Short mmCIF file of C-alpha atoms and ligand atoms in Angstrom, two decimals:
data_model
loop_
_atom_site.label_atom_id
_atom_site.label_comp_id
_atom_site.label_asym_id
_atom_site.label_seq_id
_atom_site.Cartn_x
_atom_site.Cartn_y
_atom_site.Cartn_z
CA MET A 1 -169.51 45.63 -36.51
CA LYS A 2 -169.63 46.23 -40.25
CA ILE A 3 -169.81 42.79 -41.89
CA GLY A 4 -171.19 41.55 -45.18
CA CYS A 5 -170.25 39.75 -48.36
CA HIS A 6 -170.12 39.89 -52.10
CA LEU A 7 -173.63 39.79 -53.60
CA SER A 8 -175.05 39.43 -57.11
CA ALA A 9 -176.06 42.78 -58.59
CA SER A 10 -178.51 41.21 -61.03
CA GLY A 11 -181.61 42.29 -59.07
CA GLY A 12 -180.46 45.86 -58.52
CA TYR A 13 -179.51 47.90 -55.47
CA LEU A 14 -182.64 47.43 -53.34
CA ALA A 15 -182.56 43.66 -53.83
CA MET A 16 -178.92 43.55 -52.72
CA ALA A 17 -179.66 45.55 -49.57
CA GLN A 18 -182.66 43.33 -48.75
CA THR A 19 -180.58 40.22 -49.31
CA ALA A 20 -177.86 41.66 -47.07
CA VAL A 21 -180.35 42.22 -44.24
CA SER A 22 -181.77 38.70 -44.71
CA ILE A 23 -178.35 37.14 -44.06
CA GLY A 24 -177.37 39.38 -41.14
CA ALA A 25 -175.13 41.74 -43.15
CA ASN A 26 -174.98 45.52 -42.90
CA VAL A 27 -172.52 46.09 -45.76
CA PHE A 28 -172.09 44.40 -49.14
CA GLN A 29 -169.90 44.32 -52.22
CA PHE A 30 -171.03 43.92 -55.83
CA PHE A 31 -169.61 44.03 -59.36
CA THR A 32 -170.40 47.25 -61.20
CA ARG A 33 -170.88 45.17 -64.37
CA ASN A 34 -170.09 41.69 -65.59
CA PRO A 35 -166.79 40.79 -63.86
CA ARG A 36 -165.39 39.78 -67.26
CA GLY A 37 -166.19 43.23 -68.64
CA GLY A 38 -168.76 44.61 -71.00
CA ALA A 39 -171.43 47.25 -70.77
CA ALA A 40 -173.09 48.13 -67.48
CA LYS A 41 -176.85 47.83 -67.13
CA PRO A 42 -178.65 51.17 -67.29
CA ILE A 43 -179.28 52.60 -63.82
CA ASP A 44 -182.88 52.40 -62.60
CA LYS A 45 -183.40 55.65 -60.70
CA ASN A 46 -186.45 54.28 -58.85
CA ASP A 47 -184.38 51.35 -57.63
CA VAL A 48 -181.61 53.69 -56.47
CA ALA A 49 -184.11 55.90 -54.61
CA ALA A 50 -185.73 52.88 -52.92
CA PHE A 51 -182.28 51.54 -52.02
CA LEU A 52 -181.12 54.82 -50.47
CA LYS A 53 -184.22 54.95 -48.27
CA TYR A 54 -183.90 51.29 -47.27
CA ALA A 55 -180.16 51.62 -46.60
CA GLU A 56 -180.77 54.60 -44.36
CA GLU A 57 -183.56 52.85 -42.43
CA ASN A 58 -181.50 49.68 -41.98
CA ALA A 59 -178.08 51.31 -41.44
CA ILE A 60 -176.57 49.62 -44.50
CA GLY A 61 -173.20 50.78 -45.76
CA PRO A 62 -170.66 51.65 -46.84
CA ILE A 63 -171.31 49.68 -50.01
CA LEU A 64 -168.25 48.53 -51.93
CA ALA A 65 -168.41 48.49 -55.72
CA HIS A 66 -165.86 46.17 -57.34
CA ALA A 67 -164.48 46.92 -60.81
CA PRO A 68 -164.50 44.09 -63.38
CA TYR A 69 -161.43 41.84 -63.41
CA THR A 70 -160.78 42.71 -67.03
CA LEU A 71 -160.03 46.32 -66.09
CA ASN A 72 -156.27 46.54 -66.62
CA ALA A 73 -154.83 50.03 -66.56
CA ALA A 74 -151.33 48.53 -66.93
CA GLY A 75 -152.06 46.58 -70.12
CA ALA A 76 -149.60 46.65 -73.01
CA GLU A 77 -152.26 47.30 -75.67
CA PRO A 78 -153.64 50.85 -75.86
CA ARG A 79 -157.10 49.33 -76.42
CA VAL A 80 -156.89 47.50 -73.07
CA ARG A 81 -155.85 50.66 -71.25
CA GLU A 82 -158.55 52.76 -72.93
CA PHE A 83 -161.18 50.19 -71.94
CA ALA A 84 -159.96 50.34 -68.33
CA GLU A 85 -160.09 54.10 -68.25
CA SER A 86 -163.55 54.38 -69.79
CA VAL A 87 -164.97 51.68 -67.49
CA MET A 88 -163.60 53.27 -64.32
CA ALA A 89 -164.71 56.76 -65.34
CA ASP A 90 -168.19 55.46 -66.15
CA ASP A 91 -168.39 53.45 -62.91
CA LEU A 92 -167.46 56.48 -60.80
CA GLU A 93 -170.00 58.60 -62.65
CA ARG A 94 -172.74 56.06 -61.93
CA LEU A 95 -171.70 55.76 -58.28
CA GLU A 96 -172.43 59.45 -57.80
CA LEU A 97 -176.06 58.28 -57.46
CA THR A 98 -175.14 56.39 -54.27
CA PRO A 99 -173.00 58.93 -52.39
CA GLY A 100 -170.37 57.73 -49.97
CA ALA A 101 -169.73 54.40 -51.72
CA MET A 102 -166.26 52.93 -52.13
CA TYR A 103 -164.85 51.60 -55.41
CA ASN A 104 -162.31 48.80 -55.29
CA PHE A 105 -160.14 47.74 -58.22
CA HIS A 106 -157.23 45.43 -58.93
CA PRO A 107 -154.36 47.80 -59.80
CA GLY A 108 -153.54 45.78 -62.91
CA SER A 109 -151.04 43.41 -64.51
CA HIS A 110 -148.00 44.83 -66.25
CA VAL A 111 -147.81 41.82 -68.60
CA GLY A 112 -144.02 41.88 -68.86
CA GLN A 113 -143.54 45.65 -69.10
CA GLY A 114 -142.21 45.71 -65.53
CA ALA A 115 -143.72 46.93 -62.29
CA GLU A 116 -142.34 50.44 -62.72
CA GLU A 117 -144.07 50.90 -66.08
CA GLY A 118 -147.23 49.32 -64.64
CA ILE A 119 -147.24 51.77 -61.75
CA ALA A 120 -146.79 54.70 -64.16
CA LEU A 121 -149.68 53.52 -66.37
CA ILE A 122 -152.03 52.91 -63.42
CA SER A 123 -151.30 56.24 -61.75
CA GLY A 124 -151.64 57.97 -65.13
CA MET A 125 -155.16 56.60 -65.52
CA LEU A 126 -156.14 57.43 -61.94
CA SER A 127 -154.87 60.98 -62.10
CA ARG A 128 -156.64 61.66 -65.42
CA ILE A 129 -159.96 60.33 -64.09
CA LEU A 130 -159.75 61.89 -60.62
CA SER A 131 -158.68 65.30 -61.94
CA LYS A 132 -162.03 65.68 -63.75
CA LYS A 133 -164.02 66.39 -60.60
CA PRO A 134 -164.20 65.53 -56.92
CA TYR A 135 -166.10 62.22 -56.78
CA SER A 136 -168.04 61.32 -53.65
CA THR A 137 -166.75 57.74 -54.00
CA THR A 138 -163.42 56.75 -52.44
CA VAL A 139 -161.28 54.73 -54.86
CA LEU A 140 -159.47 51.80 -53.22
CA LEU A 141 -156.50 49.84 -54.53
CA GLU A 142 -156.75 46.16 -53.63
CA THR A 143 -153.68 44.40 -52.23
CA MET A 144 -152.81 41.56 -54.62
CA SER A 145 -151.18 38.13 -54.24
CA GLY A 146 -148.56 38.68 -56.94
CA LYS A 147 -150.05 36.13 -59.32
CA GLY A 148 -148.55 36.50 -62.80
CA SER A 149 -147.45 40.10 -63.30
CA GLU A 150 -149.89 41.72 -60.88
CA VAL A 151 -149.03 45.19 -59.65
CA GLY A 152 -149.81 45.73 -55.97
CA ARG A 153 -148.15 42.48 -54.88
CA ASN A 154 -146.54 44.28 -51.94
CA PHE A 155 -147.24 47.38 -49.88
CA GLU A 156 -144.43 49.30 -51.61
CA GLU A 157 -146.11 48.98 -55.03
CA ILE A 158 -149.44 50.15 -53.58
CA ARG A 159 -147.67 53.13 -52.05
CA ALA A 160 -145.92 53.92 -55.34
CA VAL A 161 -149.24 54.07 -57.23
CA ILE A 162 -150.71 56.32 -54.52
CA ASP A 163 -147.71 58.65 -54.52
CA ALA A 164 -147.52 58.98 -58.30
CA THR A 165 -151.27 59.61 -58.57
CA GLU A 166 -151.50 62.14 -55.80
CA SER A 167 -148.40 64.04 -56.87
CA ALA A 168 -149.88 64.32 -60.38
CA LEU A 169 -153.15 65.53 -58.85
CA GLY A 170 -151.33 67.91 -56.54
CA SER A 171 -153.34 66.80 -53.52
CA GLY A 172 -152.93 64.04 -50.95
CA GLY A 173 -155.17 61.67 -49.05
CA ILE A 174 -157.40 60.82 -52.02
CA LEU A 175 -156.82 57.11 -52.58
CA GLY A 176 -157.53 54.32 -50.10
CA VAL A 177 -156.63 50.66 -49.83
CA CYS A 178 -158.65 47.46 -49.47
CA LEU A 179 -156.65 44.73 -47.76
CA ASP A 180 -157.56 41.22 -48.92
CA THR A 181 -156.51 38.69 -46.25
CA CYS A 182 -156.14 35.87 -48.80
CA HIS A 183 -154.09 38.03 -51.15
CA VAL A 184 -151.64 39.43 -48.56
CA TRP A 185 -151.01 35.93 -47.18
CA ASP A 186 -150.52 34.50 -50.67
CA GLY A 187 -148.32 37.54 -51.28
CA GLY A 188 -146.02 36.60 -48.40
CA TYR A 189 -147.30 38.61 -45.41
CA ASP A 190 -147.67 36.30 -42.40
CA ILE A 191 -150.93 37.52 -40.87
CA VAL A 192 -151.28 34.20 -39.00
CA ASN A 193 -148.14 34.38 -36.88
CA ASN A 194 -147.32 38.08 -37.10
CA LEU A 195 -150.45 40.17 -37.63
CA ASP A 196 -149.07 43.03 -35.51
CA GLY A 197 -145.86 43.05 -37.53
CA VAL A 198 -147.69 43.05 -40.88
CA LEU A 199 -149.94 45.91 -39.78
CA ALA A 200 -146.92 47.86 -38.52
CA GLU A 201 -145.30 47.29 -41.93
CA PHE A 202 -148.48 48.44 -43.69
CA ASP A 203 -148.54 51.53 -41.48
CA ARG A 204 -144.88 52.31 -42.19
CA VAL A 205 -145.14 51.84 -45.97
CA VAL A 206 -148.72 52.91 -46.81
CA GLY A 207 -150.22 54.35 -43.63
CA LEU A 208 -153.10 52.75 -41.73
CA GLY A 209 -155.17 55.88 -42.37
CA ARG A 210 -155.42 54.69 -45.99
CA LEU A 211 -156.96 51.36 -45.02
CA LYS A 212 -160.71 51.60 -45.68
CA ALA A 213 -161.92 48.02 -46.14
CA ILE A 214 -161.02 44.38 -45.51
CA HIS A 215 -161.76 41.49 -47.87
CA LEU A 216 -162.11 38.75 -45.28
CA ASN A 217 -161.17 35.44 -46.92
CA ASP A 218 -159.38 32.30 -45.93
CA THR A 219 -156.94 30.87 -48.48
CA MET A 220 -156.21 27.48 -50.05
CA ASN A 221 -152.51 28.20 -50.41
CA VAL A 222 -149.38 28.30 -48.28
CA LEU A 223 -147.70 31.57 -47.34
CA ALA A 224 -146.17 33.39 -50.33
CA ALA A 225 -147.71 30.99 -52.87
CA HIS A 226 -148.65 33.98 -55.10
CA LYS A 227 -151.74 32.10 -56.20
CA ASP A 228 -154.98 33.78 -55.00
CA ARG A 229 -157.47 31.00 -54.28
CA HIS A 230 -160.06 31.97 -51.69
CA GLU A 231 -161.33 29.45 -49.13
CA LYS A 232 -164.21 29.40 -46.66
CA LEU A 233 -163.41 30.89 -43.24
CA GLY A 234 -161.59 28.38 -41.04
CA LYS A 235 -161.23 25.82 -43.86
CA GLY A 236 -157.96 27.18 -45.24
CA LYS A 237 -154.41 28.05 -44.24
CA LEU A 238 -155.40 31.07 -42.14
CA GLY A 239 -157.74 29.22 -39.80
CA LEU A 240 -160.30 30.51 -37.34
CA ASP A 241 -157.84 31.67 -34.67
CA ALA A 242 -156.18 34.03 -37.16
CA ILE A 243 -159.58 35.17 -38.48
CA ALA A 244 -160.62 35.94 -34.88
CA ARG A 245 -157.47 37.99 -34.32
CA ILE A 246 -158.09 39.90 -37.55
CA VAL A 247 -161.71 40.84 -36.83
CA ASN A 248 -160.89 41.83 -33.24
CA HIS A 249 -157.63 43.68 -33.89
CA PRO A 250 -157.90 47.24 -32.53
CA LYS A 251 -156.48 48.65 -35.78
CA LEU A 252 -158.97 46.70 -37.95
CA ARG A 253 -162.14 46.13 -35.92
CA ASP A 254 -163.88 49.36 -36.93
CA LEU A 255 -163.35 48.77 -40.67
CA PRO A 256 -166.03 47.18 -42.86
CA PHE A 257 -165.36 43.47 -43.57
CA TYR A 258 -166.51 41.95 -46.89
CA LEU A 259 -166.49 38.16 -47.34
CA GLU A 260 -165.49 36.83 -50.77
CA THR A 261 -165.34 33.19 -49.81
CA PRO A 262 -166.67 30.41 -52.10
CA CYS A 263 -170.14 30.39 -50.49
CA ASP A 264 -173.77 30.44 -51.53
CA LEU A 265 -176.17 32.72 -49.63
CA GLN A 266 -176.72 30.22 -46.82
CA GLY A 267 -172.96 29.80 -46.55
CA TYR A 268 -172.52 33.55 -46.24
CA ARG A 269 -175.30 33.72 -43.62
CA ASP A 270 -173.41 31.08 -41.61
CA GLU A 271 -170.05 32.83 -42.01
CA ILE A 272 -171.49 36.20 -40.97
CA ALA A 273 -172.95 34.57 -37.84
CA LEU A 274 -169.57 32.92 -37.22
CA VAL A 275 -167.67 36.21 -37.50
CA LYS A 276 -170.12 37.90 -35.14
CA LYS A 277 -169.55 35.08 -32.66
CA LEU A 278 -165.78 35.47 -32.98
CA ARG A 279 -166.22 39.15 -32.20
CA GLU A 280 -168.11 38.45 -29.00
CA GLY A 281 -165.69 35.77 -27.84
FE1 FE B 1 -160.87 41.77 -55.88
FE1 FE B 2 -160.53 40.58 -52.80
ZN1 ZN B 3 -158.77 37.11 -54.84
#
C-alpha cells in the first residue's frame, strides 16, 4: 500500500525520502514553503537529482506538496489574491523538477463574500495559472471542514470549482481531489457509520475518478462540528474500526494515504505500522 505522512522539508528532498524510508513510508507530504507563507527556499538541483534517484530505487511516490495555509485565492483584498496566485504559480513551476508530483491546496475562505464569489475567485486563479502550460503536477483541491468561511466545505462546492475552472480552460479531467478524513467528518459526512454512502455521494457529485489522495487523520470533534482538529489514529471520534474500513475499502485502498496526525517521527512510525497491520487484518 501507499502510506506515509507529513514531513519537514527543512532538510530538502533527499532527506525527506530517507526519513520516509526510515519510518516505513513510501509516500510523503511536505509544505512547499513556510506554511504561514513567505518566500520558498531556492531549489538545490543536486538535492533534487539525488532525491529522484533515491525515490526510484526505493519506490517512493507520489509525493504530495502542500500549499501554505495563507494561500487564499478567495480573499477580499486584491493583495491576498495576488499573493495566492504568485505562490501557486511559483510552486507549480518548481515542482516541474520532480515530475509526477501532486499539489494540494485549501480552496480558500470567502471571508463574507459568499461561497459563490469564492468559487468564482478560486476557479479564476486556477484557470489563469493552468492555462499557461501543461504542468506535470496534478493540482488537488482539499475537502474542508467548513470552519469559518471555508470554500470546499461540501462536495458540491468542490465540484463547482472544478467545473468553473475546466470550462474556462476548455478541457476536462485536469483537477483532482484530496479527501481529508478529519475534514469530511467535521464537515458532516458520516464516514464512521456510512462510508459506502459517503463515497457514493462523492462519486455522484464529484466522481471517484477525481479522488487522488487521502489525508488519513482521526478527529477530536463530533460529526459536523466544522472545526478541523486532527487527532492520532484511533484516539479520536473516528476510531480504529472506521480507519480500518477506510484503508481497506475497495474504492480507496489503491490511493496514497498521508497521515497528518499530531505525531512526532516515532509516532508516525507507529501509526504507519498500525495502518499496515489494519490492512493485513
Ligand atoms: Fe491541508
Ligand atoms: Fe488535510
Ligand atoms: Zn486539517
